[in-house]
JSON list of C-alpha atoms in Angstrom, two decimals:
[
{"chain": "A", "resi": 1, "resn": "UNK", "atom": "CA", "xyz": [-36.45, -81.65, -77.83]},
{"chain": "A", "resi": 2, "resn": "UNK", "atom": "CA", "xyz": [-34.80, -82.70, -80.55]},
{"chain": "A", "resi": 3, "resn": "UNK", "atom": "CA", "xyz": [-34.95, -79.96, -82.94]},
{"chain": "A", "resi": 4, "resn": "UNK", "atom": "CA", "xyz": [-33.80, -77.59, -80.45]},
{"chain": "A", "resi": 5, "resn": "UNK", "atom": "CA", "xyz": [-31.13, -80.32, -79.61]},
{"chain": "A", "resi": 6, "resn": "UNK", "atom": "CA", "xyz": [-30.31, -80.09, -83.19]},
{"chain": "A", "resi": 7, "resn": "UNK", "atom": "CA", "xyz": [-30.61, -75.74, -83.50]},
{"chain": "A", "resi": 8, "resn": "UNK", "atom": "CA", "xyz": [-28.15, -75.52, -80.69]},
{"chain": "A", "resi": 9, "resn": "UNK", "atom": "CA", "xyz": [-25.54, -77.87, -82.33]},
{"chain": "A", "resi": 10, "resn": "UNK", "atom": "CA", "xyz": [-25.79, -75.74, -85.48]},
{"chain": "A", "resi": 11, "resn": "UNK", "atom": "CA", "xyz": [-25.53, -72.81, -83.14]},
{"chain": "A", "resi": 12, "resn": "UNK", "atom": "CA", "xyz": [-22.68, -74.29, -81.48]},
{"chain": "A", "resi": 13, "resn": "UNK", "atom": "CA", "xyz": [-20.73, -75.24, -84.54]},
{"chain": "A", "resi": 14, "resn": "UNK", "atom": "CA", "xyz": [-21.14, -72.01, -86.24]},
{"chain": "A", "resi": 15, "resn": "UNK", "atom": "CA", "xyz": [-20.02, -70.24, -83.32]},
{"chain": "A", "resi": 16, "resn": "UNK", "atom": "CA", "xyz": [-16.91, -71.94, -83.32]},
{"chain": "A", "resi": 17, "resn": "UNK", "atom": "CA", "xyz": [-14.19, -70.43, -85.88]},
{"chain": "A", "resi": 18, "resn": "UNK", "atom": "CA", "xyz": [-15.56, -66.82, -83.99]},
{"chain": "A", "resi": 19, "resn": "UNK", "atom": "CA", "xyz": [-14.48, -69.06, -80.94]},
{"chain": "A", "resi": 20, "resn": "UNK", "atom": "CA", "xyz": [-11.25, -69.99, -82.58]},
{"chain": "A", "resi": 21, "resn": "UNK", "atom": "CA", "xyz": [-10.49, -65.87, -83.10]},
{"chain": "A", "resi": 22, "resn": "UNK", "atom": "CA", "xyz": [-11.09, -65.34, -79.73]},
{"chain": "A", "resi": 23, "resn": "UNK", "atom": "CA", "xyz": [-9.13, -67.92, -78.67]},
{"chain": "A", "resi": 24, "resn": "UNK", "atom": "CA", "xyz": [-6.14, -66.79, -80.80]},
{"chain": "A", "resi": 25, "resn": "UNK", "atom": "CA", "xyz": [-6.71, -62.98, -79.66]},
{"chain": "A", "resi": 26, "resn": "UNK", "atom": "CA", "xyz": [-6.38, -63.92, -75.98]},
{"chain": "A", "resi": 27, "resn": "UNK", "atom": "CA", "xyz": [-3.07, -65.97, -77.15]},
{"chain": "A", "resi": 28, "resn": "UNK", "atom": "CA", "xyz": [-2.08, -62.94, -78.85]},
{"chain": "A", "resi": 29, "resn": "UNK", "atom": "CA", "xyz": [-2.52, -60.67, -76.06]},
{"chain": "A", "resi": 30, "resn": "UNK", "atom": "CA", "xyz": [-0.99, -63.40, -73.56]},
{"chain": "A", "resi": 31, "resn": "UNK", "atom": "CA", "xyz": [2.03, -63.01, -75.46]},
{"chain": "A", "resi": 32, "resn": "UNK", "atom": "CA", "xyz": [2.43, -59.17, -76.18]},
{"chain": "A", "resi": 33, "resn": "UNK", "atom": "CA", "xyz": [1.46, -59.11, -72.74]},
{"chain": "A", "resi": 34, "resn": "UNK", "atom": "CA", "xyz": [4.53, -61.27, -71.40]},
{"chain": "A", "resi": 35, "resn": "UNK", "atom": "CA", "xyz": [6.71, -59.13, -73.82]},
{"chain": "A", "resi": 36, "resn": "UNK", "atom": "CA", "xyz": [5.52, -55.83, -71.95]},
{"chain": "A", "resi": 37, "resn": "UNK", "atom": "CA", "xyz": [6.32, -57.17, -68.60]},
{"chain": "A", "resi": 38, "resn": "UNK", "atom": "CA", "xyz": [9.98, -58.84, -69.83]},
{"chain": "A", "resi": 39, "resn": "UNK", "atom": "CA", "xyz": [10.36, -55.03, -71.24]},
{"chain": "A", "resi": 40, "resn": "UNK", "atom": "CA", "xyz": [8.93, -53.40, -67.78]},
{"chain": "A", "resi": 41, "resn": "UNK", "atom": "CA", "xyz": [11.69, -55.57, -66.00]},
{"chain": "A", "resi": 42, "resn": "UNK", "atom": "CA", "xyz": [14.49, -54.86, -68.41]},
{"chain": "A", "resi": 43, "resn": "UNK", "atom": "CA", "xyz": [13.69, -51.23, -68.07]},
{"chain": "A", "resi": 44, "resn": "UNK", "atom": "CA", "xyz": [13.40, -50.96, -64.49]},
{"chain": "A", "resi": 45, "resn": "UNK", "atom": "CA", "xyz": [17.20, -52.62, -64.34]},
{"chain": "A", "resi": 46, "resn": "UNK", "atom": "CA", "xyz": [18.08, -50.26, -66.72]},
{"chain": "A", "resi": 47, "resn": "UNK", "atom": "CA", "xyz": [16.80, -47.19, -64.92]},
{"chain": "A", "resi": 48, "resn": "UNK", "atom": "CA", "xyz": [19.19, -48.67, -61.55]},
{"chain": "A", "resi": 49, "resn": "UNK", "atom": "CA", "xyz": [21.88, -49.24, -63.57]},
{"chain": "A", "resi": 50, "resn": "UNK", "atom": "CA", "xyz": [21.34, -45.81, -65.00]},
{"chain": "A", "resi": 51, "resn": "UNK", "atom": "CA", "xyz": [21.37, -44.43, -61.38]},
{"chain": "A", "resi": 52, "resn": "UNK", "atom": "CA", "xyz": [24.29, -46.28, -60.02]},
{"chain": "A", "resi": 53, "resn": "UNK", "atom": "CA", "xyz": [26.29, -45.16, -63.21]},
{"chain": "A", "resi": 54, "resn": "UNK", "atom": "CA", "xyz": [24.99, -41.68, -62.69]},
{"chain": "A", "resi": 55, "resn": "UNK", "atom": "CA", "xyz": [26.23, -41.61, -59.03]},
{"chain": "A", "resi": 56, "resn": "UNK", "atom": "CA", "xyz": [29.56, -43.33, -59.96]},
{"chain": "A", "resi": 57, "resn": "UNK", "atom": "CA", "xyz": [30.15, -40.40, -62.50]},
{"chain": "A", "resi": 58, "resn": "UNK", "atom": "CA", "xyz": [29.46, -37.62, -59.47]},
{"chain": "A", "resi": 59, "resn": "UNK", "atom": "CA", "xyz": [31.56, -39.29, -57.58]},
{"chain": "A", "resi": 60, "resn": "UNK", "atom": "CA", "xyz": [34.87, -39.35, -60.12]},
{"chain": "A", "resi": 61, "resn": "UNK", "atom": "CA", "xyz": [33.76, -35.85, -60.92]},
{"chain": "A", "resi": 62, "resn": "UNK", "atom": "CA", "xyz": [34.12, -34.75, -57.34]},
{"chain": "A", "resi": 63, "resn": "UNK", "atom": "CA", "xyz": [37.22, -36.50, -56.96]},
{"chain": "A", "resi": 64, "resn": "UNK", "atom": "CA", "xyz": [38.65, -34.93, -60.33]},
{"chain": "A", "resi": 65, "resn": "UNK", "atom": "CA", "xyz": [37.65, -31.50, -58.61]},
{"chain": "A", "resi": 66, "resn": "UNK", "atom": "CA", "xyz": [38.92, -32.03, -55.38]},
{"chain": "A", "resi": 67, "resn": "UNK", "atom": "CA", "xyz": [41.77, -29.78, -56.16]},
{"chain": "A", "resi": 68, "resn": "UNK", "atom": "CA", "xyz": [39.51, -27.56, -57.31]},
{"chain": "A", "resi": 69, "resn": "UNK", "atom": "CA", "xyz": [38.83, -24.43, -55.61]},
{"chain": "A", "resi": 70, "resn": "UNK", "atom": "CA", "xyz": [36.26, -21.31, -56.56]},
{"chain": "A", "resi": 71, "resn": "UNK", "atom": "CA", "xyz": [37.01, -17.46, -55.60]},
{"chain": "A", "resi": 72, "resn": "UNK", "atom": "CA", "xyz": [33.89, -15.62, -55.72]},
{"chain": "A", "resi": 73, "resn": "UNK", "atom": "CA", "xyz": [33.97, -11.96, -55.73]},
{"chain": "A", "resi": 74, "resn": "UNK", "atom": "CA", "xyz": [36.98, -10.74, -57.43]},
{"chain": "A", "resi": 75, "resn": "UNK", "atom": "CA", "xyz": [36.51, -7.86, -60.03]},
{"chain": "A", "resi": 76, "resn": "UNK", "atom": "CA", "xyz": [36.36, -8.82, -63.53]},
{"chain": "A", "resi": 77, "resn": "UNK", "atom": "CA", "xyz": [39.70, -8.06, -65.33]},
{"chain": "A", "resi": 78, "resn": "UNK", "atom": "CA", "xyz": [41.56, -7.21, -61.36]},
{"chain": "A", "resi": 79, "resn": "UNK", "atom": "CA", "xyz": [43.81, -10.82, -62.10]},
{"chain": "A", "resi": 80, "resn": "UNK", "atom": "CA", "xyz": [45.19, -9.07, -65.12]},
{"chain": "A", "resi": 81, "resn": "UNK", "atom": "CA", "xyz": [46.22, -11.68, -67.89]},
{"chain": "A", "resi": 82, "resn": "UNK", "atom": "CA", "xyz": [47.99, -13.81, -65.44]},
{"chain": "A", "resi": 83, "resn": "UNK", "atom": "CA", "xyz": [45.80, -15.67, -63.17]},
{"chain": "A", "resi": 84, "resn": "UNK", "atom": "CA", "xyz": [47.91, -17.86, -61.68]},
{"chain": "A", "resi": 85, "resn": "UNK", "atom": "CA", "xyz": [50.69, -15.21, -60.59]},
{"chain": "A", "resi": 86, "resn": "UNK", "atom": "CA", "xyz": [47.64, -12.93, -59.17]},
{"chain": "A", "resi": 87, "resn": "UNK", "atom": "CA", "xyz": [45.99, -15.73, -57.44]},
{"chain": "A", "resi": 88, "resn": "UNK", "atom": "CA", "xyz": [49.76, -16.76, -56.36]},
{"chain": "A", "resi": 89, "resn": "UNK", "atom": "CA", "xyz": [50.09, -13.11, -54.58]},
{"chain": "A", "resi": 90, "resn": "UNK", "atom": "CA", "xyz": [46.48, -12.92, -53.27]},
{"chain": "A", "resi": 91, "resn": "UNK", "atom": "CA", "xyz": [46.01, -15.99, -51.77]},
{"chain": "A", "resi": 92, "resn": "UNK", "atom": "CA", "xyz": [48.70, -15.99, -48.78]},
{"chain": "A", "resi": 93, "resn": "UNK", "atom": "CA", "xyz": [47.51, -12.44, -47.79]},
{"chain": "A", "resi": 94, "resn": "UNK", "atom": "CA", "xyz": [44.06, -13.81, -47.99]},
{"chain": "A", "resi": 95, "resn": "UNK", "atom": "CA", "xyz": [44.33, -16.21, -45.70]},
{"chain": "A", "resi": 96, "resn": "UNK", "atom": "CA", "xyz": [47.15, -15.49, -43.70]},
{"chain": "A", "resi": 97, "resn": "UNK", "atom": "CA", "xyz": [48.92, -18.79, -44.74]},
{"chain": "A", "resi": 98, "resn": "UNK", "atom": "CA", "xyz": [52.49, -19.36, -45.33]},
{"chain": "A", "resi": 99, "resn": "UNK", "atom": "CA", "xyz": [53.03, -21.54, -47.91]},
{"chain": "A", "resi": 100, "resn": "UNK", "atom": "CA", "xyz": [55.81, -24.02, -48.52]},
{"chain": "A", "resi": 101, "resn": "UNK", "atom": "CA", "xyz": [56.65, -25.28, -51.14]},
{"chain": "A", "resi": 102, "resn": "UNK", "atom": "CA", "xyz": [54.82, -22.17, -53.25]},
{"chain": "A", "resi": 103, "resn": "UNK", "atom": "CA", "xyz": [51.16, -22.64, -54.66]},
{"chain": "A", "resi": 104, "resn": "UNK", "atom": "CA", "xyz": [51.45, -23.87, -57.43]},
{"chain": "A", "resi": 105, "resn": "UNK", "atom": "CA", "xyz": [48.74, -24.03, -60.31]},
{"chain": "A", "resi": 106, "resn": "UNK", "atom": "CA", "xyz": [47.62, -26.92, -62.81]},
{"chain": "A", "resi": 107, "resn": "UNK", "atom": "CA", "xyz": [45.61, -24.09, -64.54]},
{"chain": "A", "resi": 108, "resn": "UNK", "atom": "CA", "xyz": [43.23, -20.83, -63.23]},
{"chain": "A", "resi": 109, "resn": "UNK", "atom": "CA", "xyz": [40.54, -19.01, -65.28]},
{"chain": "A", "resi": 110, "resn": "UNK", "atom": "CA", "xyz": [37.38, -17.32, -65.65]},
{"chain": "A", "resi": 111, "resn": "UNK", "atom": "CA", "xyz": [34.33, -19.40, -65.60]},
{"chain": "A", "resi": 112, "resn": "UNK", "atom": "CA", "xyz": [31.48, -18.91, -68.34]},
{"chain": "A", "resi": 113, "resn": "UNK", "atom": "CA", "xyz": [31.18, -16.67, -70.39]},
{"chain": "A", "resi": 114, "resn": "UNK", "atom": "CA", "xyz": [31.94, -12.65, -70.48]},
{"chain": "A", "resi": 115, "resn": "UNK", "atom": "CA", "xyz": [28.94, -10.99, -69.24]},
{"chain": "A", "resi": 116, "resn": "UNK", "atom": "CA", "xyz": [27.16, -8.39, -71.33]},
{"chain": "A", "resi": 117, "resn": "UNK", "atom": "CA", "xyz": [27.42, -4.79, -70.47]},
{"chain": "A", "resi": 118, "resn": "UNK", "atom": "CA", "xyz": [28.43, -3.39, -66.71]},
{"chain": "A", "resi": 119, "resn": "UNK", "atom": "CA", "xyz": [27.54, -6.60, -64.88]},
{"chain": "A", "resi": 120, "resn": "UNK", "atom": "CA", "xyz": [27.95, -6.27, -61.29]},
{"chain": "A", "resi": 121, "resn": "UNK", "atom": "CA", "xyz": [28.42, -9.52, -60.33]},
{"chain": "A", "resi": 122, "resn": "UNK", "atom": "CA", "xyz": [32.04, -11.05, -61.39]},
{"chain": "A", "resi": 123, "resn": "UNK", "atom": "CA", "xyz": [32.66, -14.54, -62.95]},
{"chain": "A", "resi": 124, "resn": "UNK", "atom": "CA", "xyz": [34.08, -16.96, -60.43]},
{"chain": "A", "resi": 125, "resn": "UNK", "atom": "CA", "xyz": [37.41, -17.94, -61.10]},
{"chain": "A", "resi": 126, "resn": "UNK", "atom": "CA", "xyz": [38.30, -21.47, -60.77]},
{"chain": "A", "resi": 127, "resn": "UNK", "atom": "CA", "xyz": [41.85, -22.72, -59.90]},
{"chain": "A", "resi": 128, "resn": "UNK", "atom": "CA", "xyz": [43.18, -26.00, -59.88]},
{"chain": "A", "resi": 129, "resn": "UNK", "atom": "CA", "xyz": [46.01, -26.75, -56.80]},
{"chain": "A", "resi": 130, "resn": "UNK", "atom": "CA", "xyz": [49.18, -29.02, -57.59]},
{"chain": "A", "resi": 131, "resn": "UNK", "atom": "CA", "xyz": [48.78, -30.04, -54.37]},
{"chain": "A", "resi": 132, "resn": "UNK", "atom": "CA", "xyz": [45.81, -31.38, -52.24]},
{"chain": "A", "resi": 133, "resn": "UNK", "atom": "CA", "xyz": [47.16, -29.91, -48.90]},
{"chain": "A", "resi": 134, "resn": "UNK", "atom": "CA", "xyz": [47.41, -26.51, -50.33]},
{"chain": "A", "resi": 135, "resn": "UNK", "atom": "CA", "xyz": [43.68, -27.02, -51.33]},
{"chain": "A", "resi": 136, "resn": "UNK", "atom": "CA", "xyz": [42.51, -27.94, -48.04]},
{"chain": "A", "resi": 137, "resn": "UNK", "atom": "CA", "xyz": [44.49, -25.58, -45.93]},
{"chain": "A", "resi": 138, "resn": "UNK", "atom": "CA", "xyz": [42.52, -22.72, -47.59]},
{"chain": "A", "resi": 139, "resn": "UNK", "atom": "CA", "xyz": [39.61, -24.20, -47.60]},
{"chain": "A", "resi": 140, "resn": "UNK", "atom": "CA", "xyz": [39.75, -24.70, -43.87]},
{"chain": "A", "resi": 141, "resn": "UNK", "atom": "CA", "xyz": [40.51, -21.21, -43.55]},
{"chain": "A", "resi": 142, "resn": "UNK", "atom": "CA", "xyz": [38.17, -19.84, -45.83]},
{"chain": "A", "resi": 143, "resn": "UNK", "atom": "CA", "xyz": [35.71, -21.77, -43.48]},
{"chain": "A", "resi": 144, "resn": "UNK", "atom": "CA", "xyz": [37.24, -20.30, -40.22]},
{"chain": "A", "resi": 145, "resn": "UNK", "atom": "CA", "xyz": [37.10, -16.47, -41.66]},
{"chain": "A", "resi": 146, "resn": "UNK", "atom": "CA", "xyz": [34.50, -16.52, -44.20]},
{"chain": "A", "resi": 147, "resn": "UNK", "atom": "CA", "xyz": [34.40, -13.50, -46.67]},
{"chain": "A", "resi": 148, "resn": "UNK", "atom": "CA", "xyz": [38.17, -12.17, -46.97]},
{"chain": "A", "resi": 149, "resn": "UNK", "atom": "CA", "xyz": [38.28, -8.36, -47.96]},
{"chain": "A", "resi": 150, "resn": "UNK", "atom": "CA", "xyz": [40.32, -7.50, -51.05]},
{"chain": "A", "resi": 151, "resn": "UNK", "atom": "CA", "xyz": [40.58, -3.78, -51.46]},
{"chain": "A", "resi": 152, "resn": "UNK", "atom": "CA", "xyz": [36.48, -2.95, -50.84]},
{"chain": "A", "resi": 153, "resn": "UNK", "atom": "CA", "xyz": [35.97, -6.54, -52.13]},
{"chain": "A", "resi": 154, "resn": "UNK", "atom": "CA", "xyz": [34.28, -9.58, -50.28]},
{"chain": "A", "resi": 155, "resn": "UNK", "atom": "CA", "xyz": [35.98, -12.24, -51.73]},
{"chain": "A", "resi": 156, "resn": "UNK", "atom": "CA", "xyz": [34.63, -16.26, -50.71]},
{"chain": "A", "resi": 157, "resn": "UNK", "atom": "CA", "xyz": [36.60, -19.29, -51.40]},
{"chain": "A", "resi": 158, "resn": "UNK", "atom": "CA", "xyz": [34.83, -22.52, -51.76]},
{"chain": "A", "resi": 159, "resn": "UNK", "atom": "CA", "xyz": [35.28, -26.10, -53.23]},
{"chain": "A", "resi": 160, "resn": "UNK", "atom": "CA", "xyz": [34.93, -26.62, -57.04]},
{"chain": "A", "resi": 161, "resn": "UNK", "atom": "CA", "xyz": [31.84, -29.41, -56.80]},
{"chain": "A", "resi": 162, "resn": "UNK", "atom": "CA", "xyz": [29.91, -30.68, -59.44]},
{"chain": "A", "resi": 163, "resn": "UNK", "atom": "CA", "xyz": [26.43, -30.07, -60.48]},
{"chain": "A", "resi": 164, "resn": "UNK", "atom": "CA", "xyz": [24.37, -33.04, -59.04]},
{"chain": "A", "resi": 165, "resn": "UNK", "atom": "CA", "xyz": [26.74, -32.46, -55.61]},
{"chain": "A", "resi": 166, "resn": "UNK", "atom": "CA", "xyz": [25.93, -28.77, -55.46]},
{"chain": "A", "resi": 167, "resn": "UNK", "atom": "CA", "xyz": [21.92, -29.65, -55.66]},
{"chain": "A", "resi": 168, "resn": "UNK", "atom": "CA", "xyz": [22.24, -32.01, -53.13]},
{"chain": "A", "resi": 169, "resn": "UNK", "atom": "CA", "xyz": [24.21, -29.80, -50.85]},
{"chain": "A", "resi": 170, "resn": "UNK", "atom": "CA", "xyz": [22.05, -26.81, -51.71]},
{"chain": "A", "resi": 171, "resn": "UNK", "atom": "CA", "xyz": [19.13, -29.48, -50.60]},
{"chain": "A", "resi": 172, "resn": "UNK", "atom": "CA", "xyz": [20.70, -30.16, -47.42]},
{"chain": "A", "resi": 173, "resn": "UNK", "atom": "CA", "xyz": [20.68, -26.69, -46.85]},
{"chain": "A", "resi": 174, "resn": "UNK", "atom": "CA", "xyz": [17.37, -26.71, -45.19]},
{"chain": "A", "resi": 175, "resn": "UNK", "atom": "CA", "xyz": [18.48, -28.83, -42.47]},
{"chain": "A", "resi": 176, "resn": "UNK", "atom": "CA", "xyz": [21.41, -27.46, -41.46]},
{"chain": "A", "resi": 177, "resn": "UNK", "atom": "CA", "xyz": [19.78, -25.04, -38.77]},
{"chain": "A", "resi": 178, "resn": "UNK", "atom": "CA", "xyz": [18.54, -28.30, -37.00]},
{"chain": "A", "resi": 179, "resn": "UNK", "atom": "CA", "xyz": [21.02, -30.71, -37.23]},
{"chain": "A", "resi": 180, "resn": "UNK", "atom": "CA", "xyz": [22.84, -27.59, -35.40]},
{"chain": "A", "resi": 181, "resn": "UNK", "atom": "CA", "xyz": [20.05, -27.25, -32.70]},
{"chain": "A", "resi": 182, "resn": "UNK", "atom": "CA", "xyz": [20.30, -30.71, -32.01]},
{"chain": "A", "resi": 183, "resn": "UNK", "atom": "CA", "xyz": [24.07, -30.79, -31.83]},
{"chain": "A", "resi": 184, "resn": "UNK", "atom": "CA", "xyz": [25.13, -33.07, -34.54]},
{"chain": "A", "resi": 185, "resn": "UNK", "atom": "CA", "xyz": [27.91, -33.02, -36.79]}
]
């Protein structure tokens, strides 16, 4: 008994700087394993603050745009190279509004760029109200009529919104028909 007493204390004591590693791997990996889940945290707050700054920045873009409004339909090149004095004379036959003071325009223009060729479908035009009222009184009756006719035209008016509003509107889309059904607003 005591030889083998005296094999496995040699064992033993041999074994132990391979022990030692071991026991400074697992320390290791305790440690880059703490620093993964400090990073997992800090990236997690991260990704809500990321959200909450992303939905602050919609929101000021809407709010910059409110006095935005887009004319879809109109003939390239029919506004001439005054768009504010051919939106100015459109509008109020348009929509049959009388409008006092005058509209008047922060600026109006083309959006995007020229398309190549014949294109059939126009460029929006985007113009930019001096005043809010003016904005929504031809929104609401844009809503009321839907498509105006210019000439042989169908010309829509709609809000100016920005990207991450549009998807979500264009999302909501879908429900629309039921929320309808079911009477709510």
């Amino acid at each position: 008994m005591d030889a083998s007493i005296t094999s496995l204390t040699l064992e033993t004591k041999s074994m132990r700087p391979e022990i030692a590693g071991f026991q400074s791997r697992v320390t290791g990996l305790e440690q880059r394993m703490g620093l993964v889940e400090a990073q997992t945290t800090m990236s997690r707050d991260r990704d809500q603050d990321l959200l909450y700054l992303r939905s602050k920045l919609t929101g000021m873009e809407d709010r910059s745009w409110r006095d935005n409004i887009r004319l879809h339909g109109i003939p390239e090149n029919e506004e001439g190279v005054d768009v504010q004095s051919f939106l100015r004379s459109i509008l109020p036959k348009l929509t049959s509004l009388d409008f006092d003071p005058l509209i008047e325009f922060q600026r109006a223009h083309r959006v995007g760029q020229k398309r190549p060729g014949n294109s059939s479908r126009p460029r929006p035009i985007i113009a930019c109200l001096l005043r809010h009222n003016q904005t929504r009184q031809i929104l609401q009756a844009a809503r009321k009529h839907g498509p105006f006719q210019l000439d042989q035209y169908d010309i829509r008016i709609t809000a100016d919104y920005s990207k991450e509003r549009n998807d979500c509107r264009k999302a909501f889309l879908a429900l629309r028909p039921r929320l309808r059904q079911l009477e709510i607003k």
